[in-house]
Coordinates of C-alpha atoms in Angstrom, one line a residue:
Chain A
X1 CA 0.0 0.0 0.0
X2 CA 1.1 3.1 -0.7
X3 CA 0.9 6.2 1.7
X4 CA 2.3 9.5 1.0
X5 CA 2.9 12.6 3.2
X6 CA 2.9 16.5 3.1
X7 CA 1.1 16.2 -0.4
X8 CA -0.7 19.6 -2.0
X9 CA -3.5 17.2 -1.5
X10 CA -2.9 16.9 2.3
X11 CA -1.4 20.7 2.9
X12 CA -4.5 22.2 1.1
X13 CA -7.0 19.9 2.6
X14 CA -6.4 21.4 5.7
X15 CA -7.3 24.8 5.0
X16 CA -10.7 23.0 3.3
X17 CA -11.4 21.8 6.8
X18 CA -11.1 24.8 8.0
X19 CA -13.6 26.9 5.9
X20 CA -16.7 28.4 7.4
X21 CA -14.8 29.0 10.7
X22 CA -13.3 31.7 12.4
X23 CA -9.6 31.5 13.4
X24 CA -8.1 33.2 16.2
X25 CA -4.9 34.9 17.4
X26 CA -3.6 33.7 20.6
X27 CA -0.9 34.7 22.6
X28 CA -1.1 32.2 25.9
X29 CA -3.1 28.6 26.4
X30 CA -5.3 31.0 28.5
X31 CA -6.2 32.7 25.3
X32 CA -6.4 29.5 23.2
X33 CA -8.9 27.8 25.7
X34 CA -11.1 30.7 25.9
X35 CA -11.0 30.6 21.8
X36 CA -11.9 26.9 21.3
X37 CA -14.7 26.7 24.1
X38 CA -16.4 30.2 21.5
X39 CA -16.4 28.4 18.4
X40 CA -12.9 28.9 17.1
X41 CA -11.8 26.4 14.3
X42 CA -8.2 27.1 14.6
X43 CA -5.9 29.5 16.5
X44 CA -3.0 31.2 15.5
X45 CA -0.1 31.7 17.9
X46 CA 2.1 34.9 18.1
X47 CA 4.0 37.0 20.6
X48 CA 1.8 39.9 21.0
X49 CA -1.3 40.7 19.2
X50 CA -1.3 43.3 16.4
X51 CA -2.7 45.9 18.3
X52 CA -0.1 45.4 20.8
X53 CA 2.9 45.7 18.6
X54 CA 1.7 48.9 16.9
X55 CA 1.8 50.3 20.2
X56 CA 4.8 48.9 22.1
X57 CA 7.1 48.5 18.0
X58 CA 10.0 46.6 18.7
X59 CA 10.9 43.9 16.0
X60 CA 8.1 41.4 16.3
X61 CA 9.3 37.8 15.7
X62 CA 8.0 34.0 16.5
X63 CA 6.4 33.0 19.8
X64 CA 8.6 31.5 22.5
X65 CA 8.4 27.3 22.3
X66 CA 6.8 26.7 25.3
X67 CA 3.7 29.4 24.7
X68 CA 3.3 27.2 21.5
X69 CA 3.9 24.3 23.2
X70 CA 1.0 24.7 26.3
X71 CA -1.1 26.1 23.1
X72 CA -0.7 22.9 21.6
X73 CA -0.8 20.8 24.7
X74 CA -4.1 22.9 25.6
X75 CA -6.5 22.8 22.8
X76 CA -7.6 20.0 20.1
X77 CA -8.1 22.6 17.1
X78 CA -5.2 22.7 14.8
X79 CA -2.8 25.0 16.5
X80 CA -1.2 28.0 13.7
X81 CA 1.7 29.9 14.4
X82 CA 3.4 33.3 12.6
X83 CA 7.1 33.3 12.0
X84 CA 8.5 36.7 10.1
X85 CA 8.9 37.0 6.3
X86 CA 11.7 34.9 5.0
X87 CA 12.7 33.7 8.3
X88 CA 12.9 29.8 7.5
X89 CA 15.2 28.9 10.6
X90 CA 11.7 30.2 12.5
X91 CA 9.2 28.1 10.1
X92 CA 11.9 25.0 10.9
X93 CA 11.6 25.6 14.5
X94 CA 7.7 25.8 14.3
X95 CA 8.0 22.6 12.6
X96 CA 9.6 20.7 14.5
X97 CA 7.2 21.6 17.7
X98 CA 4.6 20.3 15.5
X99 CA 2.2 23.2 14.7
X100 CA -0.6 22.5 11.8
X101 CA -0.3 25.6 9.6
X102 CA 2.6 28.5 9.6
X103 CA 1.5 31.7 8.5
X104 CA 4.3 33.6 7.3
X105 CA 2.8 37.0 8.2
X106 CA 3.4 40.9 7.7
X107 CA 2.5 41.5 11.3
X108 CA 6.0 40.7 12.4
X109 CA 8.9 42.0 11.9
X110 CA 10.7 41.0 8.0
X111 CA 13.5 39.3 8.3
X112 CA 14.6 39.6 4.8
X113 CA 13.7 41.7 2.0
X114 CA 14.6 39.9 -1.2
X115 CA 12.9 36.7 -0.3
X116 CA 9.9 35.0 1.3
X117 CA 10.6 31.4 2.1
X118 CA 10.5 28.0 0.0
X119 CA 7.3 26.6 1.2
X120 CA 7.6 23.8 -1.1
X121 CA 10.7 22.6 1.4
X122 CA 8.2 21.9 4.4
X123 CA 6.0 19.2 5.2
X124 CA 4.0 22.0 7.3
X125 CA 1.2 24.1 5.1
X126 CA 1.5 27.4 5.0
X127 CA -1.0 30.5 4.9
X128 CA -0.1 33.8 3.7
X129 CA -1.3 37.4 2.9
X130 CA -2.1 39.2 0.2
X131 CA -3.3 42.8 -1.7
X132 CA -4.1 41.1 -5.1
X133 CA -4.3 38.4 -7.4
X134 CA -0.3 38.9 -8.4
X135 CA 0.7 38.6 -4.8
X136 CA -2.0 35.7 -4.3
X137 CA -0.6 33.5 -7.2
X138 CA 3.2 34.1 -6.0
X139 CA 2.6 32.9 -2.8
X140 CA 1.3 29.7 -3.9
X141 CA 3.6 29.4 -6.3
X142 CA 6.2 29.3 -3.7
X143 CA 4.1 26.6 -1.7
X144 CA 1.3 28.5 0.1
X145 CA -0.9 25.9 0.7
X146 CA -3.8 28.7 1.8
X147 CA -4.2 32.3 1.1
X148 CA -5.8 35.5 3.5
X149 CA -6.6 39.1 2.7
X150 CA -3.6 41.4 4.7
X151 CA -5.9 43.7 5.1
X152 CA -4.7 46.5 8.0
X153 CA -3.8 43.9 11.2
X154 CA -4.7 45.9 14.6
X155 CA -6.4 48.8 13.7
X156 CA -9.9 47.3 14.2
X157 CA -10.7 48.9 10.9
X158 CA -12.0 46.7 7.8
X159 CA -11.5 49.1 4.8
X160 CA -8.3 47.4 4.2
X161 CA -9.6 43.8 3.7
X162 CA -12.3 44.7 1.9
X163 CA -10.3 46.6 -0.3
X164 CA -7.5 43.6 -1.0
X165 CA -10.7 41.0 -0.8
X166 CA -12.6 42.8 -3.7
X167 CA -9.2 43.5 -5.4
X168 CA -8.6 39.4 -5.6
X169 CA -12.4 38.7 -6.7
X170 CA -12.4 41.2 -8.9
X171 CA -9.4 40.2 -11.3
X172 CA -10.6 36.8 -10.9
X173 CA -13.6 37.9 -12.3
X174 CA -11.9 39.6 -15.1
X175 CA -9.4 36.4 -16.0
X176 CA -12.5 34.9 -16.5
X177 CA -13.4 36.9 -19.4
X178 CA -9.7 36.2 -21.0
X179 CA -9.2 35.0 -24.0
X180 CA -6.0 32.4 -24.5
X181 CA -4.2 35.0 -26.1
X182 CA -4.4 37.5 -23.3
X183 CA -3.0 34.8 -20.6
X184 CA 0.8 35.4 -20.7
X185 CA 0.8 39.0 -20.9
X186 CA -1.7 39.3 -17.9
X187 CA 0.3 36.7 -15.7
X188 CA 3.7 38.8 -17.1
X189 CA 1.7 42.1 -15.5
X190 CA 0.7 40.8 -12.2
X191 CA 3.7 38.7 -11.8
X192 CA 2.4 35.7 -11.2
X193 CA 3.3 31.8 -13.0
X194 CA 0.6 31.2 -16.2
X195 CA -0.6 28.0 -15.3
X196 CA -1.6 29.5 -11.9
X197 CA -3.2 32.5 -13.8
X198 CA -4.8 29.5 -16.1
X199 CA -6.1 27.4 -13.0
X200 CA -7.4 30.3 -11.8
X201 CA -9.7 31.0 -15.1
X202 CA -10.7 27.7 -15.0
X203 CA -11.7 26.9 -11.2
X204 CA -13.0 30.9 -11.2
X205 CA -11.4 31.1 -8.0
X206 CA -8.1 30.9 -5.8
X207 CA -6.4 26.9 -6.7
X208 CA -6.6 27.3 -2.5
X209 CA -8.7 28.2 0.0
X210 CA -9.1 32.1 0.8
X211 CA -9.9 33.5 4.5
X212 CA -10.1 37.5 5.6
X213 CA -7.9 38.8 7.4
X214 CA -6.7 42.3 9.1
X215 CA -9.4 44.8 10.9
X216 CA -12.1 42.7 11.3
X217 CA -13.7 44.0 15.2
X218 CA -17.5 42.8 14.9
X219 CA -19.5 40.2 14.1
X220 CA -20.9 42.3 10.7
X221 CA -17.4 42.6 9.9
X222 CA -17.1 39.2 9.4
X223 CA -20.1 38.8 7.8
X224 CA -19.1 41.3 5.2
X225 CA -16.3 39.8 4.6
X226 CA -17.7 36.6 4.0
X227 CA -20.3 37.9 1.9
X228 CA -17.9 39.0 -0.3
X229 CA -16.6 35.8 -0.7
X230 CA -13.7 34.9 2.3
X231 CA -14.1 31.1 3.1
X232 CA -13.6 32.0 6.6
X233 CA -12.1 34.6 8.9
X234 CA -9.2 35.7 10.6
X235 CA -10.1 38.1 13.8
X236 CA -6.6 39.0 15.3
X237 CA -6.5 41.9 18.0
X238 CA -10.6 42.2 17.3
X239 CA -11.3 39.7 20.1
X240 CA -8.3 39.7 22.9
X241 CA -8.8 43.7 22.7
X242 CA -12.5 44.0 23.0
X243 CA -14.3 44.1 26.6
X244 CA -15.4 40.6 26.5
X245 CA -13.2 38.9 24.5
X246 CA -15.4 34.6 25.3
X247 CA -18.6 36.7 23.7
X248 CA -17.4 38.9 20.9
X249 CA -15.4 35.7 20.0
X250 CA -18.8 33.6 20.2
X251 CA -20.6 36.4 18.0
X252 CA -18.0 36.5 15.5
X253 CA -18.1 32.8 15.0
X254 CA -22.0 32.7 14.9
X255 CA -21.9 35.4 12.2
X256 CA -19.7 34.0 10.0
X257 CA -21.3 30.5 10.6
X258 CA -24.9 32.4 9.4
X259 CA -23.4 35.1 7.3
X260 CA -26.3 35.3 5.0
X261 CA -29.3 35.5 7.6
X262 CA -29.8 39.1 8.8
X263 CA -32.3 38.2 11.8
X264 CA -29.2 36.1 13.3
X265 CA -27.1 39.1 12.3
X266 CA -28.9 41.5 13.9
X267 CA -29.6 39.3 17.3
X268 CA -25.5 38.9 17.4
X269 CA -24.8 42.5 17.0
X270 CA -27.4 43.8 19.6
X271 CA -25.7 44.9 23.2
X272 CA -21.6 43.6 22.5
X273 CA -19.2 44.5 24.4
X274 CA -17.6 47.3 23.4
X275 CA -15.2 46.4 20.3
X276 CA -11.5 47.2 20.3
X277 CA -11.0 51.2 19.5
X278 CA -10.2 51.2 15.7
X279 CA -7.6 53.2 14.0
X280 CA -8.0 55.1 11.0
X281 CA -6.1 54.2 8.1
X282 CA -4.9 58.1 7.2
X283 CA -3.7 58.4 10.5
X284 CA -1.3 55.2 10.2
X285 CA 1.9 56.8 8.4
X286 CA 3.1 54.6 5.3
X287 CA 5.8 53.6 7.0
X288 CA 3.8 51.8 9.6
X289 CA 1.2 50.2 7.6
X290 CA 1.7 46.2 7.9
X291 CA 0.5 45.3 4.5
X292 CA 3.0 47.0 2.8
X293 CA 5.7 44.4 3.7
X294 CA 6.1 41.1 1.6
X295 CA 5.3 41.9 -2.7
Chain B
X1 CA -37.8 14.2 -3.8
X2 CA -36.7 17.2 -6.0
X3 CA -39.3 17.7 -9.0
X4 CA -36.2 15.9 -10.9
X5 CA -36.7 12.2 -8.3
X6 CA -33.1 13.2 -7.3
X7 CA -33.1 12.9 -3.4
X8 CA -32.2 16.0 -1.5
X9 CA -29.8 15.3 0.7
X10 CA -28.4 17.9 3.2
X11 CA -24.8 19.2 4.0
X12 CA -24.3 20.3 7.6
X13 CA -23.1 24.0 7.1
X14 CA -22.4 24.9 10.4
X15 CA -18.4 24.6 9.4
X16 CA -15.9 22.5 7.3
X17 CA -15.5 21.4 3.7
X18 CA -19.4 21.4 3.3
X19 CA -19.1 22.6 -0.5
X20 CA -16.9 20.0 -1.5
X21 CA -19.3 17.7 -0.1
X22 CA -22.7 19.3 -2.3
X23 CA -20.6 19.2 -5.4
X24 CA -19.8 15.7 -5.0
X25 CA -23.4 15.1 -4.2
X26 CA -24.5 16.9 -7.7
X27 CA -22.6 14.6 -10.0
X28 CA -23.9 11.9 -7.9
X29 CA -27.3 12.5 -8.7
X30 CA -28.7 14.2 -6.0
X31 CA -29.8 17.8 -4.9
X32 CA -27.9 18.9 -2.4
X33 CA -28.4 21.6 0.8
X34 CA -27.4 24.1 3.1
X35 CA -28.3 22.8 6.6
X36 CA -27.9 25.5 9.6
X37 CA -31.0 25.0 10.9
X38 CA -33.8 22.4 12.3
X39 CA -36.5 23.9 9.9
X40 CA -33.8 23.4 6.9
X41 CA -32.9 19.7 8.6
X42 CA -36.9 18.8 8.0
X43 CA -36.9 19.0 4.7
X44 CA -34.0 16.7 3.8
X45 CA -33.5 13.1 2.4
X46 CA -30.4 12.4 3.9
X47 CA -27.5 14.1 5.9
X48 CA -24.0 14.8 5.3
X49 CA -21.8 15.3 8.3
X50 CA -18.3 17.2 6.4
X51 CA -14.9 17.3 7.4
X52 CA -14.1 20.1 9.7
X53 CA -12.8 20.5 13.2
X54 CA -15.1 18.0 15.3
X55 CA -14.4 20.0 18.6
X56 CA -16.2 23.2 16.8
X57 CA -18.8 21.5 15.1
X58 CA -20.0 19.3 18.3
X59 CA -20.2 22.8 20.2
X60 CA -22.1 24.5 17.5
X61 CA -24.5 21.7 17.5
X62 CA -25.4 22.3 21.0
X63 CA -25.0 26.1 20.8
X64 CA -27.2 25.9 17.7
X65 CA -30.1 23.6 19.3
X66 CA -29.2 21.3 16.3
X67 CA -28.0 18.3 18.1
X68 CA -31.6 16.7 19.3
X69 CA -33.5 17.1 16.0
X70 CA -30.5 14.8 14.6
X71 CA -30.5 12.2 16.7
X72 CA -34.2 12.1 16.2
X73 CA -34.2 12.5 13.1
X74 CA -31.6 9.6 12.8
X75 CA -33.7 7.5 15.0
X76 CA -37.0 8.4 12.6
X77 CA -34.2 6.4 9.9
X78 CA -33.0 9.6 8.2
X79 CA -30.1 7.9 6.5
X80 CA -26.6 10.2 7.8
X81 CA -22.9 10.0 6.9
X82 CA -20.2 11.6 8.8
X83 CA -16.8 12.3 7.0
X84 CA -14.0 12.7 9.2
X85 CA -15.1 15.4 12.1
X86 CA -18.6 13.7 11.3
X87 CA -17.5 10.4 12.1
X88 CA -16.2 11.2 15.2
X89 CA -19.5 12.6 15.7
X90 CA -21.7 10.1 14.9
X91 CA -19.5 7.5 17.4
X92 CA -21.1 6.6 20.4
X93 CA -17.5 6.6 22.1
X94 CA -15.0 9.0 21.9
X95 CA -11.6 8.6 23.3
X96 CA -10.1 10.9 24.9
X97 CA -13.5 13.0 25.2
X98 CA -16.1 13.3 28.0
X99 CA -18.9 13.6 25.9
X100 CA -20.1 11.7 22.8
X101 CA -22.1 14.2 20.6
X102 CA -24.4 12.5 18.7
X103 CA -23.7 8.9 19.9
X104 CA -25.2 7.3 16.9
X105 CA -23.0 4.8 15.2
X106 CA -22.1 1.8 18.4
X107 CA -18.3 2.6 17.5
X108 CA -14.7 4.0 19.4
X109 CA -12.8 6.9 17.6
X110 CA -9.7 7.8 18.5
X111 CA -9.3 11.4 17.3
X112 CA -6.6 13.0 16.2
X113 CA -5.0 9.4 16.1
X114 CA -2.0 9.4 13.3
X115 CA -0.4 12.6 15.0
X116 CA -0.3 16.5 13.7
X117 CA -1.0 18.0 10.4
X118 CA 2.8 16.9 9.0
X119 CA 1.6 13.0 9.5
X120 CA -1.5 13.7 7.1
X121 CA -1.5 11.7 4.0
X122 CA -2.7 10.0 1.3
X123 CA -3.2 6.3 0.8
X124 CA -4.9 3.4 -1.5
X125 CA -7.0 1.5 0.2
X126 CA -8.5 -2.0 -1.5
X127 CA -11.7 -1.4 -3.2
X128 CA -13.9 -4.2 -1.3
X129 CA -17.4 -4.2 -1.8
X130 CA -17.5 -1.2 -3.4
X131 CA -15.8 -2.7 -6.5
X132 CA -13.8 -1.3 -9.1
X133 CA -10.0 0.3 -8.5
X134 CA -8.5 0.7 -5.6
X135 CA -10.0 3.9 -3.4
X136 CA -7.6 7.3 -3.2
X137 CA -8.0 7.8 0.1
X138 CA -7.0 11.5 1.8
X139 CA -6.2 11.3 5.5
X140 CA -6.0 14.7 7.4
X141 CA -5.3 14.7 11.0
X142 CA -7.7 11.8 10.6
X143 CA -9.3 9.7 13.5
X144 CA -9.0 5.8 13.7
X145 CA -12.0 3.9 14.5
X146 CA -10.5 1.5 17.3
X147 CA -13.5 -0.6 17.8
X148 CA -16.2 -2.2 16.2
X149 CA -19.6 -3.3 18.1
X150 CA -22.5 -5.5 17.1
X151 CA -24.3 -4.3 13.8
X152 CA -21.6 -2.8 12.2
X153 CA -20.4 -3.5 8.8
X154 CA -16.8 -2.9 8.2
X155 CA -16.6 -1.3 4.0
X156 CA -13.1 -0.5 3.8
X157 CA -9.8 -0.5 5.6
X158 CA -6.1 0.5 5.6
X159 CA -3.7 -2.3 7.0
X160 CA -6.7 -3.9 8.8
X161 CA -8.9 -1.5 10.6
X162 CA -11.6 0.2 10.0
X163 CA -12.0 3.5 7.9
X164 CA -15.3 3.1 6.4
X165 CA -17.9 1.8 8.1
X166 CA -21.9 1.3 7.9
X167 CA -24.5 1.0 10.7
X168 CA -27.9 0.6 9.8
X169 CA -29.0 3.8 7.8
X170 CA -26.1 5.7 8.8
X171 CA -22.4 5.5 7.6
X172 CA -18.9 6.9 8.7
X173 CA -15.9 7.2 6.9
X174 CA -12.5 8.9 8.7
X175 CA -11.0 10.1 5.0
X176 CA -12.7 12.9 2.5
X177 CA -14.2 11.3 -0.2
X178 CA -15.2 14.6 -1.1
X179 CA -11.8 16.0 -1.8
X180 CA -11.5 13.2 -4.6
X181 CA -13.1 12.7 -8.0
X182 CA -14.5 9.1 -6.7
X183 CA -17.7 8.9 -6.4
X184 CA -18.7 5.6 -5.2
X185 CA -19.2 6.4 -1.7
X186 CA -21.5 9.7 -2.8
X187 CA -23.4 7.6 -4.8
X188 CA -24.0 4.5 -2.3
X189 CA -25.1 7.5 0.5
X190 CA -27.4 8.6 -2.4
X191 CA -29.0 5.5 -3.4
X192 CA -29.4 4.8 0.7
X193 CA -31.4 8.3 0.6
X194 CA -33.2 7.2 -2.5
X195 CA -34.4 3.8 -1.0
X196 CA -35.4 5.3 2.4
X197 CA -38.9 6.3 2.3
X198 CA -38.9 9.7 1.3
X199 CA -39.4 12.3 4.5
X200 CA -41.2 10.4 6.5
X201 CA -38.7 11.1 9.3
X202 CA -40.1 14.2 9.8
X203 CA -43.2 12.9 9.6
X204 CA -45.1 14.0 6.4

């Protein structure tokens, strides 16, 4: 019998288990307990949450082992962790303590500007960000084995996602007008491989699956997010910063579970807590705007 | 029945690969639904249980008030599969878990049981009474059924145990069929649907 591992099949299967559900940031098994008993279908490890390291800066990297390691120990959800852009000694390290999913994420620090990492070199998935299409398609073509909107992480403001969201539907939308002929010179403008660009045409979608990510505070944010087509959700500093973090983690999941009935809606949004204070985006100097880094 | 005789046969959408599972269910001759709520459960055939995180579905069942109209449905014979996270669902015992959540299939699941994302694979398994070529099986952070109680029909394995297994009306399989072009366990579930008697588990 034959029985192969860390497949596309395999890596990618993951993130199809994971659709539908909201995926939280954690940064203690406190954190990751409270997550799982509201709903949470995954959570993501990292040092400080994105809210946290706009305000403290510093060079944000990976979280210390044994955080990740009481995460793990803690919860029965597959257990993600961030490691810095083109730090692969990180994603190695992550590895080997046996987390499910590494997303190599904007929110920390870069640790090198030339290059994000081989993916294809791991037996663990990987998730990353993206504005567009381009930056979509480059990322799997390096190994991404799941996709998420940037967006604007820690500033509790949406515009960001929604921006980079409709961005990626709507160029998939237009590939799928293309003519043959127009392929390669598309692919050679948004910098991405042509059979990607192709399999893109032809599934009229991402070849992976596609989750929001960056701003989303409220349960309507989620839903708007996957009403414009996410397969699931990210919420990062939206639920460890708000007043009650077990119900507006328990709301968001419920919204994005019944994104498309408004009564639900409604009955989730009524009397939250009070949602993280958002940031808005013209008061974030370029510079400091997360979804700038990585191309 | 659909206007069409096709059964309709339901998807539990409260999270997981549920769309994988309704297109499979299309090109195997059936209509296939949404299912988030008890009203939507009424009007079904038949019930898929996806692939997902079992933790998160099981408290969304309760949460949702969605885990007693199942089980009565399943006892009124509404014929339900559970892929992966619905396996472990449909098991009356769970190891390493309190609580069984649905308790329906007289089965042990181990969740969790070949280790961490990295051991996730892919595997042939021998066709049995399904026929045909071998089955392309895809494993991810799969469960292993470790026992077997009276009633239950073993379908197929991999090196000797159990990962597809039937139970009266119901069925559970620890793979994802629906992540594959192979259709044969889609179409079995649907021709289950189609010989049970058409809704009269929710008594109409």
């Amino acid at each position: 019998m034959v029985v192969e591992t860390a497949t596309q099949t395999v890596k990618a299967g993951l993130a199809q288990m994971l659709k539908g559900g909201v995926i939280m940031d954690v940064v203690t098994p406190e954190h990751a307990q409270i997550a799982q008993e509201a709903g949470a279908c995954s959570v993501m490890a990292l040092e400080r949450v994105p809210a946290d390291i706009r305000k403290t800066g510093g060079v944000a990297r990976m979280s210390d082992p044994s955080l990740i390691r009481g995460i793990i120990a803690t919860v029965s959800i597959p257990v993600m962790a961030k490691v810095r852009i083109g730090h692969f000694v990180e994603a190695s390290i992550l590895e080997a303590l046996g987390v499910d999913y590494i997303d190599e994420s904007e929110v920390l620090t870069p640790a090198d500007e030339r290059y994000h990492i081989n993916k294809h070199e791991f037996a663990v998935p990987f998730v990353c960000g993206c504005r567009d299409l381009g930056e979509a398609l480059r990322r799997i073509a390096e190994g991404a084995a799941m996709i998420r909107t940037k967006g604007e992480a820690g500033t509790g403001n949406i515009v960001e996602a929604v921006r980079h969201m409709r961005a990626v539907q709507g160029e998939i939308q237009r590939l799928r007008g293309m003519g043959d002929e127009e392929l390669v010179s598309y692919a050679r403008d948004i910098g991405a491989p042509v059979e990607l660009v192709r399999e893109t045409r032809e599934r009229g979608r991402l070849p992976v699956v596609n989750f929001a990510a960056g701003g989303v505070a409220t349960p309507a944010d989620a839903a708007l997010m996957m009403r414009l087509g996410a397969d699931g959700v990210f919420v990062g500093s939206g639920i460890f910063k708000s007043q009650e973090p077990a119900r507006m983690a328990e709301a968001i999941v419920r919204a994005v579970t019944h994104f498309e009935d408004d009564q639900i809606l409604a009955e989730v949004s009524t009397n939250l807590p009070q949602a993280m204070p958002g940031l808005e985006l013209s008061e974030i100097p370029e510079p400091e705007r997360l979804a700038q880094r990585g191309w | 029945m659909s206007a069409a005789g096709e059964p309709i046969i339901g998807v539990l959408a409260l999270q997981g690969d549920f769309a994988e599972h309704a297109h499979s269910l299309a090109r195997a001759g059936a209509q296939p639904c949404e299912v988030r709520t008890a009203a939507q459960l009424a009007a079904v055939d038949g019930l898929i249980i996806p692939g997902g995180e079992s933790t998160t579905i099981a408290r969304l069942l309760l949460q949702y008030d969605l885990r007693e109209p199942i089980i009565a449905a399943a006892d009124n014979g509404l014929p339900i599969w559970g892929t992966c996270a619905g396996a472990i669902l449909l098991a009356a015992e769970i190891e390493w878990l309190d609580r069984p959540a649905l308790s329906l299939i007289p089965i042990t699941i181990e969740r969790n049981a070949y280790g961490r994302q990295i051991d996730s694979f892919e595997a042939e398994l021998e066709p049995g009474a399904l026929g045909g070529a071998p089955v392309h099986a895809v494993f991810i952070r799969a469960p292993r059924i470790r026992e077997v109680r009276d009633g239950v029909s073993v379908l197929l394995q991999l090196d000797d145990e159990p990962v597809a297994v039937e139970y009266r009306r119901l069925m559970a399989s620890t793979f994802h069929p629906e992540l594959t072009d192979d259709l044969r366990l889609h179409r079995r579930f649907v021709e289950r649907c189609r010989q049970a008697r058409p809704r009269d588990h929710a008594g109409n």
